[in-house]
Coordinates of C-alpha atoms in Angstrom, one line a residue:
Chain E
M1 CA 173.4 297.0 64.2
N2 CA 175.7 298.9 66.4
E3 CA 178.9 297.8 68.0
F4 CA 177.3 296.6 71.2
I5 CA 174.8 294.3 69.4
W6 CA 177.6 292.9 67.2
E7 CA 179.6 292.1 70.3
F8 CA 176.6 290.6 72.1
T9 CA 175.6 288.4 69.1
A10 CA 179.2 287.3 68.7
D11 CA 179.3 286.3 72.3
R12 CA 176.2 284.2 71.9
I13 CA 177.6 282.6 68.8
R14 CA 180.7 281.6 70.7
K15 CA 178.7 280.1 73.6
L16 CA 176.5 278.2 71.2
A17 CA 179.6 276.9 69.4
M18 CA 180.9 275.4 72.6
K19 CA 177.7 273.3 72.6
G20 CA 178.2 272.5 68.9
F21 CA 175.4 274.7 67.6
R22 CA 175.0 277.6 65.2
I23 CA 172.9 280.7 65.7
D24 CA 170.6 279.9 62.8
R25 CA 170.3 276.2 63.8
R26 CA 172.0 275.2 60.6
P27 CA 174.0 271.9 60.5
L28 CA 177.7 272.7 60.6
L29 CA 178.4 271.6 57.0
K30 CA 175.3 273.0 55.3
Y31 CA 175.2 275.9 52.9
R32 CA 172.5 278.5 53.1
P33 CA 170.1 278.5 50.1
I34 CA 171.8 279.4 46.8
S35 CA 170.2 281.0 43.7
I36 CA 172.1 281.8 40.5
E37 CA 170.8 283.6 37.4
T38 CA 173.0 283.9 34.3
G39 CA 172.8 286.0 31.2
I40 CA 171.4 289.0 33.0
I41 CA 173.5 291.8 31.5
Y42 CA 173.0 292.7 27.8
N43 CA 176.4 294.3 27.3
A44 CA 178.4 291.6 29.0
D45 CA 179.7 288.6 27.2
G46 CA 178.9 286.5 30.2
S47 CA 177.1 287.4 33.4
A48 CA 175.6 286.1 36.6
I49 CA 174.0 287.2 39.8
V50 CA 174.3 285.0 42.9
N51 CA 172.3 285.1 46.1
L52 CA 173.9 283.0 48.8
G53 CA 171.7 283.3 51.9
G54 CA 171.2 287.1 51.3
T55 CA 174.8 287.8 50.1
K56 CA 174.5 289.1 46.6
V57 CA 177.2 289.3 44.0
V58 CA 177.1 290.3 40.3
A59 CA 179.8 289.1 38.0
G60 CA 180.4 290.2 34.4
V61 CA 182.7 288.8 31.8
K62 CA 184.0 291.0 29.0
F63 CA 186.4 290.5 26.2
E64 CA 188.7 293.3 24.9
L65 CA 191.7 293.2 22.5
G66 CA 195.2 294.0 23.5
Q67 CA 198.9 293.0 23.4
P68 CA 200.0 289.9 25.2
Y69 CA 202.4 290.1 28.1
P70 CA 206.0 290.0 26.8
D71 CA 206.8 286.7 28.6
T72 CA 203.6 284.9 27.3
P73 CA 203.3 286.0 23.7
D74 CA 201.2 282.8 22.9
K75 CA 198.5 283.5 25.6
G76 CA 195.6 285.7 26.1
A77 CA 195.3 287.6 29.4
L78 CA 193.0 287.0 32.3
L79 CA 192.2 290.0 34.6
V80 CA 190.0 289.7 37.7
D81 CA 188.8 292.8 39.5
A82 CA 186.4 293.0 42.5
E83 CA 184.7 295.8 44.4
I84 CA 182.9 295.5 47.6
L85 CA 180.3 298.2 47.0
P86 CA 179.3 300.6 49.7
H87 CA 175.8 299.1 49.1
S88 CA 176.9 295.9 50.7
S89 CA 177.2 297.0 54.4
P90 CA 177.3 300.1 56.5
A91 CA 181.0 299.4 57.2
V92 CA 182.1 300.0 53.6
E93 CA 183.0 303.5 52.7
P94 CA 182.9 304.6 49.0
G95 CA 186.4 304.9 47.6
P96 CA 189.1 302.8 45.9
P97 CA 189.2 299.1 46.7
D98 CA 190.5 298.4 50.2
E99 CA 192.5 295.4 51.3
D100 CA 189.4 293.1 51.6
A101 CA 188.4 293.9 48.0
I102 CA 191.9 293.4 46.7
E103 CA 192.2 290.1 48.6
L104 CA 188.9 289.0 47.1
A105 CA 190.0 289.8 43.6
R106 CA 193.3 288.1 44.0
I107 CA 192.0 284.8 45.5
I108 CA 189.3 284.5 42.8
D109 CA 191.9 285.2 40.2
R110 CA 194.2 282.5 41.6
S111 CA 191.4 279.8 41.7
I112 CA 190.6 280.4 38.0
R113 CA 194.2 280.8 36.8
E114 CA 195.8 277.9 38.7
S115 CA 193.0 275.4 37.8
K116 CA 193.7 276.3 34.1
A117 CA 189.9 276.7 33.8
V118 CA 190.4 278.9 30.8
D119 CA 192.8 277.8 28.1
L120 CA 194.5 281.1 27.5
T121 CA 196.4 279.8 24.4
K122 CA 193.0 279.6 22.6
L123 CA 192.6 283.4 23.1
V124 CA 195.3 284.4 20.7
I125 CA 194.5 286.2 17.5
R126 CA 198.1 286.9 16.3
E127 CA 200.9 285.5 18.4
G128 CA 203.0 288.2 20.1
E129 CA 200.8 291.0 18.7
L130 CA 197.1 290.7 19.4
V131 CA 195.2 288.6 22.0
Y132 CA 191.9 288.6 23.8
L133 CA 191.9 290.2 27.2
L134 CA 189.4 288.4 29.4
F135 CA 188.0 290.6 32.1
V136 CA 186.1 289.2 35.1
D137 CA 184.6 291.9 37.2
L138 CA 182.8 291.3 40.5
R139 CA 180.5 293.6 42.4
V140 CA 179.4 292.7 45.9
L141 CA 176.0 294.3 46.4
D142 CA 174.9 292.9 49.8
N143 CA 177.1 291.3 52.4
N144 CA 175.4 288.8 54.7
G145 CA 178.7 286.9 55.1
N146 CA 180.9 284.6 52.9
I147 CA 181.4 286.9 50.0
I148 CA 184.3 284.6 48.9
D149 CA 182.1 281.6 48.0
A150 CA 179.4 283.9 46.5
S151 CA 181.9 285.7 44.3
S152 CA 183.5 282.4 43.3
L153 CA 180.1 281.0 42.3
A154 CA 179.3 284.3 40.4
A155 CA 182.6 284.3 38.5
A156 CA 182.3 280.6 37.6
A157 CA 178.7 281.0 36.4
A158 CA 179.5 284.1 34.4
L159 CA 182.5 282.4 32.8
A160 CA 180.6 279.2 32.1
S161 CA 177.9 281.2 30.3
A162 CA 180.3 283.5 28.4
Q163 CA 180.7 283.7 24.6
I164 CA 183.8 284.9 22.7
P165 CA 182.9 287.9 20.5
K166 CA 183.8 288.0 16.8
V167 CA 186.8 290.0 15.6
E168 CA 186.9 291.9 12.3
D169 CA 189.8 294.1 11.2
D170 CA 191.4 293.7 14.6
Q171 CA 188.2 295.1 16.2
I172 CA 185.6 293.4 18.4
V173 CA 182.2 293.2 16.8
R174 CA 179.8 293.8 19.7
H175 CA 177.0 291.4 20.2
E176 CA 178.2 289.0 17.5
Y177 CA 179.8 285.9 18.8
E178 CA 182.4 283.5 17.5
R179 CA 181.9 280.6 19.9
A180 CA 181.1 279.8 23.5
L181 CA 184.0 280.1 26.0
E182 CA 185.1 276.6 26.8
L183 CA 186.0 275.8 30.5
N184 CA 188.3 272.9 31.3
E185 CA 187.3 273.2 35.0
I186 CA 184.8 275.0 37.2
P187 CA 186.9 276.0 40.2
L188 CA 184.9 276.8 43.3
Y189 CA 185.8 277.9 46.8
T190 CA 184.3 276.5 50.0
T191 CA 184.8 278.6 53.0
F192 CA 184.9 277.5 56.6
A193 CA 184.9 279.5 59.8
K194 CA 186.4 278.3 63.1
I195 CA 184.7 279.5 66.2
G196 CA 186.3 278.1 69.3
K197 CA 187.0 274.5 68.4
L198 CA 184.0 274.3 66.0
I199 CA 184.4 274.3 62.3
M200 CA 181.4 275.4 60.1
V201 CA 180.9 275.9 56.4
D202 CA 179.5 279.1 54.8
P203 CA 179.6 281.5 57.7
R204 CA 176.9 284.2 57.9
I205 CA 178.0 287.8 58.7
E206 CA 177.3 287.4 62.5
E207 CA 179.5 284.3 62.5
E208 CA 182.3 286.1 60.6
H209 CA 182.3 288.7 63.4
A210 CA 182.7 285.9 66.0
M211 CA 185.1 283.7 64.1
D212 CA 188.7 283.2 65.1
A213 CA 189.9 282.0 61.7
R214 CA 188.7 281.4 58.2
M215 CA 189.8 278.9 55.6
S216 CA 188.8 279.1 51.9
I217 CA 189.7 276.1 49.7
A218 CA 189.1 276.0 45.9
T219 CA 188.6 272.6 44.3
V220 CA 187.8 271.1 40.9
D221 CA 185.9 268.1 39.9
D222 CA 188.7 265.5 39.9
G223 CA 189.4 266.2 43.5
H224 CA 192.3 268.5 43.1
V225 CA 192.8 271.6 45.3
T226 CA 193.6 274.6 43.2
A227 CA 193.9 277.5 45.7
I228 CA 193.8 278.0 49.5
Q229 CA 193.5 281.2 51.5
K230 CA 193.6 281.3 55.3
G231 CA 192.0 284.4 56.9
G232 CA 191.5 285.8 60.3
N233 CA 194.1 285.9 63.0
G234 CA 193.4 282.5 64.6
S235 CA 195.0 279.1 63.8
F236 CA 194.1 275.6 62.5
T237 CA 195.7 272.3 63.4
K238 CA 196.8 269.9 60.7
G239 CA 193.9 267.6 61.5
E240 CA 191.5 270.4 61.0
I241 CA 193.0 271.4 57.7
E242 CA 192.8 267.8 56.4
F243 CA 189.1 267.6 57.5
M244 CA 188.3 270.9 55.7
I245 CA 190.1 269.8 52.5
E246 CA 188.1 266.6 52.4
E247 CA 184.8 268.5 53.0
A248 CA 185.7 271.2 50.4
I249 CA 186.1 268.5 47.7
K250 CA 182.7 267.1 48.5
K251 CA 181.0 270.5 48.8
G252 CA 182.7 271.6 45.5
R253 CA 181.0 268.8 43.6
D254 CA 177.5 269.8 44.9
L255 CA 178.1 273.5 44.2
R256 CA 179.2 272.7 40.6
K257 CA 175.9 271.1 40.0
V258 CA 174.1 274.3 41.0
V259 CA 176.4 276.3 38.6
K260 CA 175.8 273.9 35.7
E261 CA 172.0 274.0 36.2
A262 CA 172.0 277.8 36.3
V263 CA 174.0 278.0 33.1
E264 CA 171.7 275.5 31.4
D265 CA 168.6 277.6 32.5
G266 CA 170.3 280.8 31.3
R267 CA 170.7 279.3 27.8
K268 CA 167.0 278.4 27.6
N269 CA 165.6 281.7 28.9
Chain M
M1 CA 158.8 319.9 9.7
S2 CA 158.2 318.1 6.4
G3 CA 159.0 315.0 4.5
E4 CA 158.8 311.4 5.8
K5 CA 157.4 310.5 9.2
V6 CA 160.0 310.1 12.0
I7 CA 159.9 306.5 13.1
R8 CA 161.2 305.3 16.5
P9 CA 163.6 302.4 16.0
D10 CA 161.7 300.2 18.4
G11 CA 158.2 301.0 17.0
R12 CA 157.1 303.1 20.0
N13 CA 154.7 306.1 19.8
Y14 CA 156.4 309.4 20.3
E15 CA 155.1 309.9 23.9
D16 CA 155.7 306.3 25.1
L17 CA 158.2 305.4 27.8
R18 CA 160.1 302.2 27.2
D19 CA 157.9 299.1 27.4
T20 CA 159.4 297.6 30.6
I21 CA 159.8 299.6 33.7
R22 CA 160.0 297.6 36.9
I23 CA 160.9 298.8 40.4
E24 CA 161.3 296.6 43.5
A25 CA 161.8 298.2 46.9
G26 CA 163.8 296.7 49.8
V27 CA 165.9 294.3 47.8
L28 CA 169.2 294.6 49.9
D29 CA 169.3 293.3 53.4
R30 CA 172.1 295.3 54.9
A31 CA 171.1 298.7 53.6
D32 CA 168.6 301.0 55.5
G33 CA 166.6 301.4 52.3
S34 CA 167.1 300.0 48.8
A35 CA 165.6 299.6 45.3
Y36 CA 166.3 297.6 42.2
L37 CA 165.1 299.0 38.9
E38 CA 164.9 297.6 35.4
W39 CA 164.1 300.1 32.6
G40 CA 164.4 299.0 29.0
T41 CA 163.1 297.1 26.0
T42 CA 162.0 293.5 26.3
M43 CA 163.3 291.7 23.2
K44 CA 162.0 288.5 21.9
L45 CA 164.4 286.2 20.0
V46 CA 162.6 284.4 17.2
K47 CA 163.8 281.7 14.8
V48 CA 162.3 282.1 11.3
D49 CA 163.2 280.2 8.1
K50 CA 164.5 281.8 4.9
S51 CA 161.0 282.2 3.4
D52 CA 160.3 285.0 5.9
G53 CA 163.7 286.6 5.4
K54 CA 162.5 289.2 2.9
K55 CA 159.7 290.4 5.2
V56 CA 162.1 290.7 8.2
E57 CA 164.6 292.5 6.1
K58 CA 162.0 295.1 5.0
W59 CA 160.8 295.6 8.6
S60 CA 164.3 296.1 9.9
E61 CA 164.8 298.9 7.4
T62 CA 161.8 300.7 8.9
W63 CA 162.5 299.7 12.6
P64 CA 166.3 299.2 13.1
M65 CA 165.7 297.4 16.4
I66 CA 164.3 294.4 14.5
Q67 CA 167.7 292.8 13.9
T68 CA 169.1 289.6 12.5
V69 CA 171.3 288.2 15.3
E70 CA 172.5 285.0 13.6
E71 CA 172.2 283.2 10.4
T72 CA 172.3 279.4 10.5
K73 CA 171.7 276.7 7.9
D74 CA 168.1 276.1 8.9
G75 CA 167.1 279.7 9.3
I76 CA 167.8 283.1 10.9
L77 CA 167.5 284.3 14.5
V78 CA 165.8 287.7 14.7
E79 CA 165.1 289.9 17.7
F80 CA 161.9 292.0 18.0
P81 CA 161.4 294.8 20.5
K82 CA 158.1 294.5 22.5
P83 CA 156.2 297.3 20.8
L84 CA 156.6 295.3 17.5
W85 CA 155.8 291.8 18.8
H86 CA 152.5 291.9 16.8
L87 CA 154.5 291.6 13.6
I88 CA 155.7 288.1 14.7
D89 CA 152.1 286.8 14.1
E90 CA 152.4 287.8 10.5
L91 CA 155.3 285.4 9.9
K92 CA 154.7 281.9 8.6
S93 CA 157.6 280.2 10.4
A94 CA 158.3 282.0 13.7
E95 CA 159.4 280.0 16.6
E96 CA 160.1 281.8 19.9
V97 CA 163.5 281.1 21.4
K98 CA 163.8 283.4 24.4
E99 CA 163.1 286.8 25.9
Y100 CA 165.5 289.2 27.5
L101 CA 165.7 292.8 28.6
R102 CA 167.9 295.2 26.7
G103 CA 168.0 298.2 29.1
N104 CA 169.1 299.7 32.4
K105 CA 169.5 297.8 35.6
V106 CA 170.3 299.7 38.7
Y107 CA 170.8 298.8 42.4
V108 CA 170.4 301.7 44.8
A109 CA 171.2 301.5 48.5
V110 CA 170.5 304.2 51.1
Y111 CA 172.2 304.5 54.5
G112 CA 171.4 306.9 57.2
P113 CA 170.8 309.3 58.8
R114 CA 174.1 308.2 60.3
E115 CA 177.2 309.6 61.8
P116 CA 179.0 311.6 59.2
I117 CA 182.4 310.7 57.8
P118 CA 184.6 312.8 58.0
R119 CA 183.1 314.3 61.1
H120 CA 184.2 317.8 60.6
E121 CA 181.8 318.1 57.6
A122 CA 178.8 317.7 59.9
S123 CA 176.4 320.6 59.9
P124 CA 174.5 321.7 63.0
Y125 CA 171.6 322.7 60.7
R126 CA 171.0 319.8 58.4
A127 CA 172.0 316.3 57.3
I128 CA 174.7 316.1 54.7
L129 CA 173.5 314.2 51.6
R130 CA 176.0 312.1 49.6
Y131 CA 175.1 310.7 46.3
R132 CA 177.4 308.3 44.4
Y133 CA 176.6 307.2 40.9
T134 CA 178.8 304.4 39.4
M135 CA 178.8 302.1 36.5
S136 CA 180.0 298.5 36.5
P137 CA 182.8 297.8 34.0
F138 CA 180.5 295.2 32.2
S139 CA 177.5 297.5 31.9
V140 CA 178.5 299.2 28.7
P141 CA 179.7 297.8 25.3
E142 CA 183.4 298.7 25.8
R143 CA 184.6 297.7 29.3
K144 CA 184.6 300.8 31.6
S145 CA 187.6 301.2 33.8
P146 CA 186.6 300.8 37.5
K147 CA 188.3 304.0 38.3
P148 CA 185.9 306.9 39.0
S149 CA 185.4 308.9 35.8
R150 CA 184.8 312.7 35.4
R151 CA 181.4 311.8 34.0
E152 CA 180.4 309.8 37.2
T153 CA 181.6 312.7 39.4
E154 CA 179.5 315.2 37.6
I155 CA 176.4 313.0 37.5
S156 CA 176.7 312.3 41.2
M157 CA 176.8 316.0 41.9
V158 CA 173.8 317.1 39.8
S159 CA 171.9 314.1 41.2
R160 CA 172.6 315.1 44.8
L161 CA 171.5 318.6 44.1
A162 CA 168.3 317.3 42.5
L163 CA 167.4 315.4 45.7
E164 CA 168.5 317.8 48.5
R165 CA 165.5 320.1 48.5
V166 CA 163.0 317.3 48.4
L167 CA 164.3 315.7 51.6
F168 CA 163.7 317.2 55.1
L169 CA 167.4 317.3 55.8
E170 CA 166.9 320.0 58.4
E171 CA 165.3 317.3 60.6
F172 CA 168.6 315.5 61.0
P173 CA 171.4 317.9 62.0
M174 CA 174.9 316.4 62.6
T175 CA 174.2 313.4 60.4
M176 CA 174.8 312.1 56.9
I177 CA 172.6 310.3 54.4
D178 CA 174.2 308.2 51.8
V179 CA 172.7 307.2 48.4
F180 CA 174.7 304.7 46.4
A181 CA 173.6 303.9 42.8
E182 CA 175.3 301.1 40.8
V183 CA 174.4 300.7 37.2
I184 CA 175.0 297.1 36.3
S185 CA 173.5 297.3 32.8
A186 CA 173.2 300.4 30.7
D187 CA 171.2 301.4 27.6
A188 CA 170.8 305.3 27.7
G189 CA 169.2 307.2 30.5
T190 CA 171.2 305.6 33.3
R191 CA 171.3 308.8 35.4
V192 CA 167.5 309.1 35.4
A193 CA 167.0 305.4 36.0
A194 CA 169.3 305.7 39.0
L195 CA 167.5 308.8 40.3
T196 CA 164.0 307.2 39.9
A197 CA 165.3 304.2 41.9
A198 CA 167.0 306.4 44.4
S199 CA 163.7 308.2 45.3
V200 CA 162.1 304.8 46.0
A201 CA 165.2 303.7 48.1
L202 CA 165.1 306.9 50.1
A203 CA 161.4 306.4 50.8
D204 CA 162.1 302.8 51.7
A205 CA 164.7 304.0 54.2
G206 CA 162.0 306.1 55.8
I207 CA 163.7 309.4 55.1
P208 CA 161.0 312.1 55.3
M209 CA 160.4 313.6 51.9
R210 CA 158.3 316.5 50.5
D211 CA 157.4 314.3 47.5
I212 CA 158.8 311.4 45.5
P213 CA 160.9 312.9 42.8
V214 CA 160.7 311.4 39.3
A215 CA 163.5 311.3 36.8
L216 CA 163.3 310.8 33.0
A217 CA 164.7 312.0 29.8
V218 CA 162.8 313.6 27.0
G219 CA 164.3 314.7 23.7
R220 CA 164.1 314.9 20.0
I221 CA 165.0 312.5 17.2
C222 CA 165.3 313.4 13.5
T223 CA 165.7 311.8 10.2
D224 CA 168.5 314.1 9.1
E225 CA 171.6 315.7 10.6
D226 CA 170.3 319.3 9.9
A227 CA 167.2 318.5 12.0
T228 CA 164.6 319.6 9.5
N229 CA 162.4 316.6 10.1
C230 CA 162.1 315.8 13.8
A231 CA 159.8 314.6 16.5
I232 CA 159.8 315.2 20.2
V233 CA 159.9 311.9 22.0
A234 CA 159.9 310.6 25.6
D235 CA 162.6 308.3 27.1
L236 CA 165.2 307.9 24.3
N237 CA 167.0 304.5 24.2
K238 CA 170.6 304.0 23.0
K239 CA 169.7 303.6 19.4
E240 CA 167.8 306.8 19.4
E241 CA 170.5 308.8 21.2
D242 CA 172.8 307.8 18.4
M243 CA 170.4 309.1 15.7
P244 CA 171.2 312.2 13.6
G245 CA 170.2 315.5 15.3
A246 CA 169.2 313.7 18.5
V247 CA 168.7 315.9 21.6
D248 CA 168.4 314.3 25.0
M249 CA 167.3 316.2 28.1
P250 CA 167.5 314.4 31.4
M251 CA 165.3 316.0 34.1
V252 CA 164.1 315.4 37.6
I253 CA 160.6 316.5 38.4
V254 CA 158.9 317.0 41.7
P255 CA 155.5 315.8 40.5
R256 CA 153.1 317.5 43.0
K257 CA 154.5 321.0 42.5
E258 CA 155.5 320.4 38.9
E259 CA 159.0 321.7 39.6
F260 CA 162.3 320.8 38.0
T261 CA 165.3 320.0 40.3
L262 CA 167.6 318.6 37.6
L263 CA 167.8 319.7 34.0
Q264 CA 170.6 319.0 31.5
M265 CA 170.8 319.3 27.7
D266 CA 173.2 319.0 24.9
G267 CA 172.2 319.6 21.3
R268 CA 170.6 322.4 19.4
V269 CA 166.9 323.0 19.8
T270 CA 164.4 325.9 19.2
K271 CA 162.5 327.6 22.0
E272 CA 159.3 325.9 20.8
E273 CA 160.9 322.5 20.9
L274 CA 162.2 323.1 24.5
D275 CA 158.7 324.1 25.5
Q276 CA 157.3 320.8 24.1
I277 CA 160.0 318.8 25.8
L278 CA 159.3 320.2 29.2
D279 CA 155.6 319.7 28.8
L280 CA 156.0 316.1 27.8
G281 CA 158.3 315.6 30.8
L282 CA 155.7 316.8 33.2
K283 CA 153.1 314.6 31.6
K284 CA 155.2 311.4 31.7
A285 CA 156.5 312.1 35.2
K286 CA 153.0 311.3 36.5
E287 CA 153.1 307.9 34.9
L288 CA 156.5 307.1 36.4
N289 CA 155.5 308.3 39.8
K290 CA 152.7 305.8 39.8
I291 CA 155.2 303.0 39.2
Q292 CA 157.4 304.2 42.1
R293 CA 154.4 304.4 44.5
E294 CA 153.2 301.0 43.5
A295 CA 156.7 299.6 44.2
L296 CA 156.6 301.0 47.7
I297 CA 153.1 299.7 48.4
R298 CA 154.1 296.2 47.1
K299 CA 156.9 296.0 49.6
Y300 CA 154.5 296.4 52.5
E301 CA 152.0 294.0 51.0
R302 CA 154.8 291.5 50.9
V303 CA 155.6 292.1 54.6
T304 CA 152.0 291.5 55.6
E305 CA 151.8 288.3 53.6
N306 CA 154.8 286.9 55.3
E307 CA 153.4 287.5 58.8

């Protein structure tokens, strides 16, 4: 689509929003179809591919060995990296990660870290000397909007299906596993777009072009919120924020079921 | 060549490509053309009890890709590559657990012809072709740094050169055509897997082409480091690439004219062996070309069904 068609579509979306409708006739608080497949990459210790209404993200989890950070000698390290591949849309140029990709990596990192989903103290081999480094790498293949929720689902599914490799003589033995990686929580983002006065969940790419502001809220099962990121240059009222938090907690519960099912299926197949 | 017979670790015949090669065209919505390719060995994980252990152990000495993955109290978990699945029937206690692909998985996206970036690189005579080959950090056994490597840069260049002549670039002056290949899973032969998928993605994007180029690797495996007892084989997997005296030759073939637009080799081979390698490449290219064409036809069948 060229600039003119984007503008034209955005205009239509804004006009529809004034009447309370979305361009794809979706209810305001309904996600597009989600499919998740886990265990798809032979060399990864955990992996998943997510398709959220045409937005496709691959996540891979890998363990390496290394030294702990000096201030946390009794903890393994968690490192999250994301790349929005030039595959994903004509607007992405090949090259080092831009601000969008870095924001994506950082907010996914925060949701996992702050929810204490992974107990890093269990990833220590010798305190102060040798620990597991847990890498979560995300690759956005196709961007049809809402890459934050798709990446969050992919990261969660990859982690939930991950196994910790065996270590012998301070070396990782590839393809031999010690135990499954235990997750205390499955943190998941729910992203809202605000167009005019209307708030909608899981915006598609055309809606992202039309939106004034974006709000991504990560939640865990007991109803706690573990990370928030506001995006776009528009604003939200306090009432709107409270509404979104309540909805995010509900949506998070539904999404976690989808992740758990995918992980179960991955074990069987 | 003398001595014992050279045996491929997954039980294939010398001239066989890997058992699973699947291509799907038009898998990405935003790209102008795209393809997803899976190219590898389908493994079956089987649970057997200790009584069959001896048998399995003997087999895995002959075919190293039959491997014990885990030993538990009530038995052992063994994986079998597809060409050797017939052996599972000979076991008394086999219970199938699951199947999975050990191989290459590549997503290719094509954009263009479109406005070139940077603009000053535009040519009034032809479209500029860009080719970017990258590997995901989790695609290989040791995590690969996401920074672009020298290896990726070189492969991107030779791949671009392999495709330029096949495309009618002169039809699109002042534009650029982008080919992006991301290897999300790797098991030897990723550059040829990416190129085979790239040809399909370019055709899917509707870029006029003289032919659909085919990429594959042909090489040699031996039983000894001095290469006195060897066999010429098609489509080496990772296990074979790591064998003593192994030689691997990635190539791109334009099938109709039987011409080579990419050729690389490292190793030490005789003139006669090279001759055999090139011949086998030409022969197998026809087979792969069929898979590519079928992928393209399937996409349009799918469109008709949806209507």
